[in-house]
PDB file of C-alpha atoms in Angstrom:
ATOM      1  CA  MET A1075      23.105   2.630  11.029  1.00  0.00           C
ATOM      2  CA  ALA A1076      21.519   4.600   8.197  1.00  0.00           C
ATOM      3  CA  GLU A1077      18.239   6.282   8.979  1.00  0.00           C
ATOM      4  CA  LEU A1078      15.258   5.430   6.788  1.00  0.00           C
ATOM      5  CA  LYS A1079      14.573   8.313   4.400  1.00  0.00           C
ATOM      6  CA  THR A1080      10.912   7.552   3.736  1.00  0.00           C
ATOM      7  CA  LYS A1081       8.874   8.892   6.636  1.00  0.00           C
ATOM      8  CA  PRO A1082       5.418  10.344   7.189  1.00  0.00           C
ATOM      9  CA  THR A1083       5.128  13.956   6.096  1.00  0.00           C
ATOM     10  CA  LYS A1084       2.642  16.735   6.713  1.00  0.00           C
ATOM     11  CA  VAL A1085       1.791  16.999   3.007  1.00  0.00           C
ATOM     12  CA  SER A1086      -1.886  16.365   2.291  1.00  0.00           C
ATOM     13  CA  ALA A1087      -2.459  13.093   0.429  1.00  0.00           C
ATOM     14  CA  ALA A1088      -5.564  14.608  -1.198  1.00  0.00           C
ATOM     15  CA  LYS A1089      -3.520  17.560  -2.492  1.00  0.00           C
ATOM     16  CA  PHE A1090      -0.808  15.200  -3.731  1.00  0.00           C
ATOM     17  CA  VAL A1091      -3.390  13.193  -5.684  1.00  0.00           C
ATOM     18  CA  ALA A1092      -5.089  16.359  -6.981  1.00  0.00           C
ATOM     19  CA  ALA A1093      -1.746  17.449  -8.449  1.00  0.00           C
ATOM     20  CA  ILE A1094      -1.231  14.275 -10.512  1.00  0.00           C
ATOM     21  CA  PRO A1095      -1.072  15.538 -14.105  1.00  0.00           C
ATOM     22  CA  ASP A1096      -2.672  12.520 -15.806  1.00  0.00           C
ATOM     23  CA  GLU A1097      -6.462  12.706 -15.398  1.00  0.00           C
ATOM     24  CA  ARG A1098      -7.016   8.920 -15.535  1.00  0.00           C
ATOM     25  CA  ARG A1099      -4.276   8.205 -12.988  1.00  0.00           C
ATOM     26  CA  ARG A1100      -5.630  10.961 -10.731  1.00  0.00           C
ATOM     27  CA  ALA A1101      -9.138   9.433 -10.829  1.00  0.00           C
ATOM     28  CA  GLU A1102      -7.719   5.959 -10.180  1.00  0.00           C
ATOM     29  CA  CYS A1103      -5.839   7.239  -7.140  1.00  0.00           C
ATOM     30  CA  ARG A1104      -8.984   8.823  -5.746  1.00  0.00           C
ATOM     31  CA  GLN A1105     -10.781   5.522  -6.169  1.00  0.00           C
ATOM     32  CA  LEU A1106      -7.880   3.607  -4.636  1.00  0.00           C
ATOM     33  CA  MET A1107      -7.912   5.995  -1.664  1.00  0.00           C
ATOM     34  CA  LYS A1108     -11.525   4.972  -0.981  1.00  0.00           C
ATOM     35  CA  VAL A1109     -10.657   1.267  -1.200  1.00  0.00           C
ATOM     36  CA  MET A1110      -7.655   1.688   1.116  1.00  0.00           C
ATOM     37  CA  LYS A1111      -9.657   3.693   3.666  1.00  0.00           C
ATOM     38  CA  ALA A1112     -12.428   1.074   3.664  1.00  0.00           C
ATOM     39  CA  ALA A1113      -9.939  -1.777   4.072  1.00  0.00           C
ATOM     40  CA  THR A1114      -7.804  -0.163   6.764  1.00  0.00           C
ATOM     41  CA  GLY A1115     -10.166   2.172   8.592  1.00  0.00           C
ATOM     42  CA  LYS A1116      -7.305   4.689   8.535  1.00  0.00           C
ATOM     43  CA  SER A1117      -6.811   8.064   6.901  1.00  0.00           C
ATOM     44  CA  PRO A1118      -4.148   8.555   4.236  1.00  0.00           C
ATOM     45  CA  VAL A1119      -0.731   9.951   5.139  1.00  0.00           C
ATOM     46  CA  MET A1120       2.021  10.896   2.712  1.00  0.00           C
ATOM     47  CA  TRP A1121       5.217   8.922   3.233  1.00  0.00           C
ATOM     48  CA  GLY A1122       8.036  10.696   1.480  1.00  0.00           C
ATOM     49  CA  PRO A1123       7.226  12.575  -1.696  1.00  0.00           C
ATOM     50  CA  SER A1124       5.182   9.928  -3.540  1.00  0.00           C
ATOM     51  CA  MET A1125       3.759   7.183  -1.301  1.00  0.00           C
ATOM     52  CA  VAL A1126       0.305   7.288   0.270  1.00  0.00           C
ATOM     53  CA  GLY A1127       0.190   5.085   3.371  1.00  0.00           C
ATOM     54  CA  TYR A1128      -2.563   3.903   5.696  1.00  0.00           C
ATOM     55  CA  GLY A1129      -1.970   3.015   9.322  1.00  0.00           C
ATOM     56  CA  ASN A1130       1.483   2.316  10.678  1.00  0.00           C
ATOM     57  CA  TYR A1131       3.515  -0.172  12.631  1.00  0.00           C
ATOM     58  CA  HIS A1132       6.907  -0.357  14.314  1.00  0.00           C
ATOM     59  CA  TYR A1133       9.332  -3.116  13.398  1.00  0.00           C
ATOM     60  CA  THR A1134      12.623  -4.376  14.803  1.00  0.00           C
ATOM     61  CA  TYR A1135      14.850  -6.701  12.808  1.00  0.00           C
ATOM     62  CA  ALA A1136      17.082  -9.336  14.411  1.00  0.00           C
ATOM     63  CA  SER A1137      20.022  -7.077  13.491  1.00  0.00           C
ATOM     64  CA  GLY A1138      18.596  -4.429  15.822  1.00  0.00           C
ATOM     65  CA  ARG A1139      17.527  -2.102  13.018  1.00  0.00           C
ATOM     66  CA  GLU A1140      14.185  -0.460  13.843  1.00  0.00           C
ATOM     67  CA  GLY A1141      11.724   1.651  11.962  1.00  0.00           C
ATOM     68  CA  ASP A1142       8.163   2.593  11.250  1.00  0.00           C
ATOM     69  CA  TRP A1143       6.178   1.880   8.111  1.00  0.00           C
ATOM     70  CA  PHE A1144       2.611   1.942   6.829  1.00  0.00           C
ATOM     71  CA  LEU A1145       0.304  -1.111   6.936  1.00  0.00           C
ATOM     72  CA  ALA A1146      -0.796  -0.690   3.328  1.00  0.00           C
ATOM     73  CA  GLY A1147      -0.346   1.973   0.724  1.00  0.00           C
ATOM     74  CA  PHE A1148       0.157   2.930  -2.886  1.00  0.00           C
ATOM     75  CA  SER A1149       2.166   5.100  -5.207  1.00  0.00           C
ATOM     76  CA  PRO A1150       1.040   6.432  -8.593  1.00  0.00           C
ATOM     77  CA  ARG A1151       4.081   5.535 -10.679  1.00  0.00           C
ATOM     78  CA  LYS A1152       4.157   6.471 -14.345  1.00  0.00           C
ATOM     79  CA  ALA A1153       4.077   2.891 -15.696  1.00  0.00           C
ATOM     80  CA  ALA A1154       1.690   1.440 -13.108  1.00  0.00           C
ATOM     81  CA  LEU A1155      -0.026   2.006  -9.802  1.00  0.00           C
ATOM     82  CA  THR A1156       2.093   0.302  -7.172  1.00  0.00           C
ATOM     83  CA  VAL A1157       0.042  -1.121  -4.293  1.00  0.00           C
ATOM     84  CA  TYR A1158       1.982  -2.051  -1.166  1.00  0.00           C
ATOM     85  CA  LEU A1159       0.743  -5.030   0.862  1.00  0.00           C
ATOM     86  CA  MET A1160       3.342  -5.233   3.586  1.00  0.00           C
ATOM     87  CA  ALA A1161       2.690  -8.885   4.540  1.00  0.00           C
ATOM     88  CA  GLY A1162       3.324  -9.937   0.957  1.00  0.00           C
ATOM     89  CA  PHE A1163       1.080 -12.343  -0.885  1.00  0.00           C
ATOM     90  CA  ALA A1164       1.216 -15.518   1.223  1.00  0.00           C
ATOM     91  CA  THR A1165      -2.274 -14.890   2.611  1.00  0.00           C
ATOM     92  CA  SER A1166      -3.798 -13.692  -0.627  1.00  0.00           C
ATOM     93  CA  GLY A1167      -2.337 -16.003  -3.282  1.00  0.00           C
ATOM     94  CA  PRO A1168      -5.713 -17.446  -4.344  1.00  0.00           C
ATOM     95  CA  LEU A1169      -7.187 -13.926  -4.434  1.00  0.00           C
ATOM     96  CA  LEU A1170      -4.391 -12.780  -6.717  1.00  0.00           C
ATOM     97  CA  LYS A1171      -5.784 -15.131  -9.358  1.00  0.00           C
ATOM     98  CA  LYS A1172      -9.246 -13.559  -8.936  1.00  0.00           C
ATOM     99  CA  LEU A1173      -7.951  -9.989  -8.903  1.00  0.00           C
ATOM    100  CA  GLY A1174      -7.884  -9.479 -12.644  1.00  0.00           C
ATOM    101  CA  LYS A1175      -5.258  -8.149 -14.996  1.00  0.00           C
ATOM    102  CA  HIS A1176      -2.177  -6.797 -13.261  1.00  0.00           C
ATOM    103  CA  LYS A1177       1.399  -6.428 -14.461  1.00  0.00           C
ATOM    104  CA  LYS A1178       3.112  -8.428 -11.728  1.00  0.00           C
ATOM    105  CA  SER A1179       3.551  -8.884  -8.030  1.00  0.00           C
ATOM    106  CA  GLY A1180       6.661  -9.393  -5.982  1.00  0.00           C
ATOM    107  CA  GLY A1181       7.767  -8.957  -2.419  1.00  0.00           C
ATOM    108  CA  SER A1182       5.152  -6.590  -1.064  1.00  0.00           C
ATOM    109  CA  CYS A1183       4.367  -4.814  -4.333  1.00  0.00           C
ATOM    110  CA  LEU A1184       1.482  -5.264  -6.724  1.00  0.00           C
ATOM    111  CA  TYR A1185       1.731  -3.418 -10.041  1.00  0.00           C
ATOM    112  CA  ILE A1186      -1.546  -2.439 -11.723  1.00  0.00           C
ATOM    113  CA  THR A1187      -1.634  -0.726 -15.108  1.00  0.00           C
ATOM    114  CA  ARG A1188      -5.337   0.197 -15.027  1.00  0.00           C
ATOM    115  CA  LEU A1189      -7.556   0.067 -11.974  1.00  0.00           C
ATOM    116  CA  SER A1190     -10.514  -0.773 -14.254  1.00  0.00           C
ATOM    117  CA  ASP A1191      -8.792  -4.096 -15.086  1.00  0.00           C
ATOM    118  CA  ILE A1192      -9.107  -5.430 -11.549  1.00  0.00           C
ATOM    119  CA  ASP A1193     -11.853  -6.375  -9.099  1.00  0.00           C
ATOM    120  CA  LEU A1194     -11.742  -3.727  -6.356  1.00  0.00           C
ATOM    121  CA  ASP A1195     -13.600  -5.948  -3.880  1.00  0.00           C
ATOM    122  CA  VAL A1196     -10.868  -8.576  -4.278  1.00  0.00           C
ATOM    123  CA  LEU A1197      -8.192  -5.912  -3.802  1.00  0.00           C
ATOM    124  CA  GLU A1198      -9.903  -4.691  -0.640  1.00  0.00           C
ATOM    125  CA  GLU A1199      -9.949  -8.233   0.743  1.00  0.00           C
ATOM    126  CA  MET A1200      -6.271  -8.656  -0.137  1.00  0.00           C
ATOM    127  CA  ILE A1201      -5.467  -5.493   1.822  1.00  0.00           C
ATOM    128  CA  ARG A1202      -7.478  -6.700   4.825  1.00  0.00           C
ATOM    129  CA  ARG A1203      -5.755 -10.097   4.798  1.00  0.00           C
ATOM    130  CA  SER A1204      -2.313  -8.546   4.460  1.00  0.00           C
ATOM    131  CA  ILE A1205      -2.902  -6.289   7.470  1.00  0.00           C
ATOM    132  CA  ALA A1206      -4.274  -9.171   9.560  1.00  0.00           C
ATOM    133  CA  ALA A1207      -1.264 -11.350   8.692  1.00  0.00           C
ATOM    134  CA  LEU A1208       1.158  -8.531   9.457  1.00  0.00           C
ATOM    135  CA  GLN A1209      -0.477  -7.790  12.801  1.00  0.00           C
ATOM    136  CA  LYS A1210      -0.401 -11.494  13.686  1.00  0.00           C
ATOM    137  CA  ARG A1211       3.306 -11.658  12.791  1.00  0.00           C
ATOM    138  CA  LEU A1212       4.057  -8.544  14.873  1.00  0.00           C
ATOM    139  CA  LYS A1213       2.123  -9.895  17.849  1.00  0.00           C
ATOM    140  CA  ALA A1214       3.992 -13.217  17.677  1.00  0.00           C
ATOM    141  CA  ALA A1215       7.329 -11.408  17.484  1.00  0.00           C
ATOM    142  CA  ALA A1216       6.433  -9.220  20.489  1.00  0.00           C
ATOM    143  CA  SER A1217       5.557 -12.251  22.629  1.00  0.00           C
ATOM    144  CA  ARG A1218       8.998 -13.876  22.142  1.00  0.00           C
TER     145      ARG A1218
END
């Protein structure tokens, strides 16, 4: 079974963000780091070379494949900020409509062109709900 390549690293998330060349994107990431920390209560950790994750959990698929991943996170992609809500959008569908202008959402990814186009309080609530749903799902799976 192939080993997952994206893992926590020892690279500083703050240094990673400070090195983002685009000034606007850098400022947005700093702001997003505050929102993520408030929503998760966790400190940022770099996962691979370009993902900033908060918290972590262990998963096991029915196939037997296991791994670790972050509860919520983001990556400053060139075209958009990608926000990762690992429980998907089932628990935050109505909030997605209140969020504001975003490019799209799918799976566990939310693509935001400009952070100023969205309501950060709504995003924070979406992160909280995603983590709660994920933890509930993991607890249910563990009790089987």
